[in-house]
PDB file of C-alpha atoms in Angstrom:
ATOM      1  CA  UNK A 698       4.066 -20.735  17.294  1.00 46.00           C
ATOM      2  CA  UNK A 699       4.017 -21.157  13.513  1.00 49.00           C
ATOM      3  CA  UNK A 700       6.738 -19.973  11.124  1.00 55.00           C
ATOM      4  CA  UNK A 701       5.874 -19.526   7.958  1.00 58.00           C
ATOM      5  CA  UNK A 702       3.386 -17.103   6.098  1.00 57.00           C
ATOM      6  CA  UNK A 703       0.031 -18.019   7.001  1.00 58.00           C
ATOM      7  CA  UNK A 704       0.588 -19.962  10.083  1.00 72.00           C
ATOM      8  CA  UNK A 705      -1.308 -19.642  13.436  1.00 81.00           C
ATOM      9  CA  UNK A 706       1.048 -18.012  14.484  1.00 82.00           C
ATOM     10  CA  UNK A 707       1.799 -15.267  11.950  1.00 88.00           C
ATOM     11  CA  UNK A 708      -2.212 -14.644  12.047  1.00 90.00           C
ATOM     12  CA  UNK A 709      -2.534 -14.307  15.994  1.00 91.00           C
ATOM     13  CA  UNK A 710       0.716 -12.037  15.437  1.00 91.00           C
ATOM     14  CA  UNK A 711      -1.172 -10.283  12.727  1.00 90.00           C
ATOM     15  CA  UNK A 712      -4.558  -9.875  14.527  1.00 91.00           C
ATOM     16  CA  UNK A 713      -2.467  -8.176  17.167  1.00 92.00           C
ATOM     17  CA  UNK A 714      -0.660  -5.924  15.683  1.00 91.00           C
ATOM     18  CA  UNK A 715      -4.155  -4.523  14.038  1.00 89.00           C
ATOM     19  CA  UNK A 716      -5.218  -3.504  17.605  1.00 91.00           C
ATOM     20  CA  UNK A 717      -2.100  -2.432  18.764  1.00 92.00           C
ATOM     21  CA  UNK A 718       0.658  -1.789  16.352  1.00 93.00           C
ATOM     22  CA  UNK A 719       3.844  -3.647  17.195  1.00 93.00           C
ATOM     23  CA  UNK A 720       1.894  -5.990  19.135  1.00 94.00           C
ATOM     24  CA  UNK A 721       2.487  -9.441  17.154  1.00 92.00           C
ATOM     25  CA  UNK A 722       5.943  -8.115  16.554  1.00 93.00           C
ATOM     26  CA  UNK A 723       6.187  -8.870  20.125  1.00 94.00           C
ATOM     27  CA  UNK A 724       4.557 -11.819  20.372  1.00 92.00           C
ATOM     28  CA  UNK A 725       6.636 -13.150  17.436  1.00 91.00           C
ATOM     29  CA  UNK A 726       9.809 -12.189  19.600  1.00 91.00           C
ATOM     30  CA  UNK A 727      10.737  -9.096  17.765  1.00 92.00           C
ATOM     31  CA  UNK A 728      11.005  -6.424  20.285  1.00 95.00           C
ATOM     32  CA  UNK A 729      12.916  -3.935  17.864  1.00 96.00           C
ATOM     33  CA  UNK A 730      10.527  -4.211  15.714  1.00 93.00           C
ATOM     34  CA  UNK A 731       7.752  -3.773  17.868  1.00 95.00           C
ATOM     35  CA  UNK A 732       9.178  -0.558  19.160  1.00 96.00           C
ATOM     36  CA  UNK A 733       9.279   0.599  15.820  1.00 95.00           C
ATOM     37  CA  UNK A 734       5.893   0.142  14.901  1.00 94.00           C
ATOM     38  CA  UNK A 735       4.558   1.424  18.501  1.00 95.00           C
ATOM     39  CA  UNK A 736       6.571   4.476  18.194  1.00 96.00           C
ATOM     40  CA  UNK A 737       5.788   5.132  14.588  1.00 95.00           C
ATOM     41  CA  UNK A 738       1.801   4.345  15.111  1.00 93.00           C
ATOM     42  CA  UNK A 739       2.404   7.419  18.027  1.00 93.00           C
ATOM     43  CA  UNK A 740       3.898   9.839  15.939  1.00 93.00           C
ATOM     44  CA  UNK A 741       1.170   8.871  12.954  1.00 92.00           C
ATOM     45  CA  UNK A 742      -1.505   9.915  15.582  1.00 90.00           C
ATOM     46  CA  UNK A 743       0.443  12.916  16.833  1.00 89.00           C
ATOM     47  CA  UNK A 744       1.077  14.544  13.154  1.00 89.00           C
ATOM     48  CA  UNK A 745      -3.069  13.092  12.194  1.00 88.00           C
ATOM     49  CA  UNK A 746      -3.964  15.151  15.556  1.00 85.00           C
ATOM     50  CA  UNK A 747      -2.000  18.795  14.905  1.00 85.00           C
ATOM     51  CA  UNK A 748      -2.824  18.419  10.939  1.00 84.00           C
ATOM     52  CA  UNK A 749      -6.398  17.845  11.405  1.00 83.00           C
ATOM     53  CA  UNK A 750      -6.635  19.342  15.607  1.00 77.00           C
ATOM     54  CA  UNK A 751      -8.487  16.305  16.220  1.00 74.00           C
ATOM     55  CA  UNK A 752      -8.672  13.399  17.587  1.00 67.00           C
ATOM     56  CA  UNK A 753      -9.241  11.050  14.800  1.00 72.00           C
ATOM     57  CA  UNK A 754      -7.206   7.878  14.882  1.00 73.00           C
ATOM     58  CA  UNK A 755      -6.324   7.886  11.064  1.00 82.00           C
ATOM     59  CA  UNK A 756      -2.248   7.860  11.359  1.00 85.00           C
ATOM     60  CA  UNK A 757      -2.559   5.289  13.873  1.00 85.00           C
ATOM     61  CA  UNK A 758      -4.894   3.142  11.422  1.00 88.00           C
ATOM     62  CA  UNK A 759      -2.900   3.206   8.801  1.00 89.00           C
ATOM     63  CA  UNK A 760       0.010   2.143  10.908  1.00 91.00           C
ATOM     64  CA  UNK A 761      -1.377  -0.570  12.498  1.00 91.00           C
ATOM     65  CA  UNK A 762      -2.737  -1.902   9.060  1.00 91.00           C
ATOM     66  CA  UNK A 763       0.836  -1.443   7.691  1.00 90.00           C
ATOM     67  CA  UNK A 764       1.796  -3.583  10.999  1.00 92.00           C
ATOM     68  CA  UNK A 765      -0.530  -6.086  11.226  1.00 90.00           C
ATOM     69  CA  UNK A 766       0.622  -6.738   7.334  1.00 90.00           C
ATOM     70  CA  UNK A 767       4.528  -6.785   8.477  1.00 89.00           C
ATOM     71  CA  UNK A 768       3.417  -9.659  11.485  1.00 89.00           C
ATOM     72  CA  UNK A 769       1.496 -11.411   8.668  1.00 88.00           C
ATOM     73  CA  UNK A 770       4.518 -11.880   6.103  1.00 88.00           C
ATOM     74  CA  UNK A 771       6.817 -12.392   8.349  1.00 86.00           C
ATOM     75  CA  UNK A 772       9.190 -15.837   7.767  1.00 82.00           C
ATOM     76  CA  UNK A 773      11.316 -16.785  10.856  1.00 79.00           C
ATOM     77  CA  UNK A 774      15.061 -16.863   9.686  1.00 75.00           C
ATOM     78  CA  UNK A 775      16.240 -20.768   9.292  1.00 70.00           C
ATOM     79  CA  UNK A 776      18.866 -21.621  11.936  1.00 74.00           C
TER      80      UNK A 776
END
């Protein structure tokens, strides 16, 4: 795929990660990354749902807009 900011890539990646956070970390090959973002979309959710004893997605929204932003600026280092 692309790599530079605002390549197919980068907005497949980005479109990804907006459904599922750490998603287009992982498709860009960044699997540490896309733990990180997984796990901290999960814990948004878990501290939204106890705060608010619901089951409104707002930690996990934020998070995955936070996300798809990260997969969207991402540059691939130059070898």
């Amino acid at each position: 795929m692309g790599s530079g900011q605002g390549s197919t890539g980068n907005v497949i990646a980005a479109i990804c990660s907006f459904f599922v956070p750490g998603l287009g970390q992982l498709v860009q090959g960044r699997v540490m990354s896309a733990v990180f973002w997984f796990l901290a979309a999960c814990v948004a959710w878990l501290v939204t749902w106890v705060l608010t004893v619901s089951l409104l997605p707002f930690g996990w929204f934020v998070v995955s807009v936070l996300s798809c932003i990260s997969a969207a600026l991402y540059r691939r280092p130059a070898p």
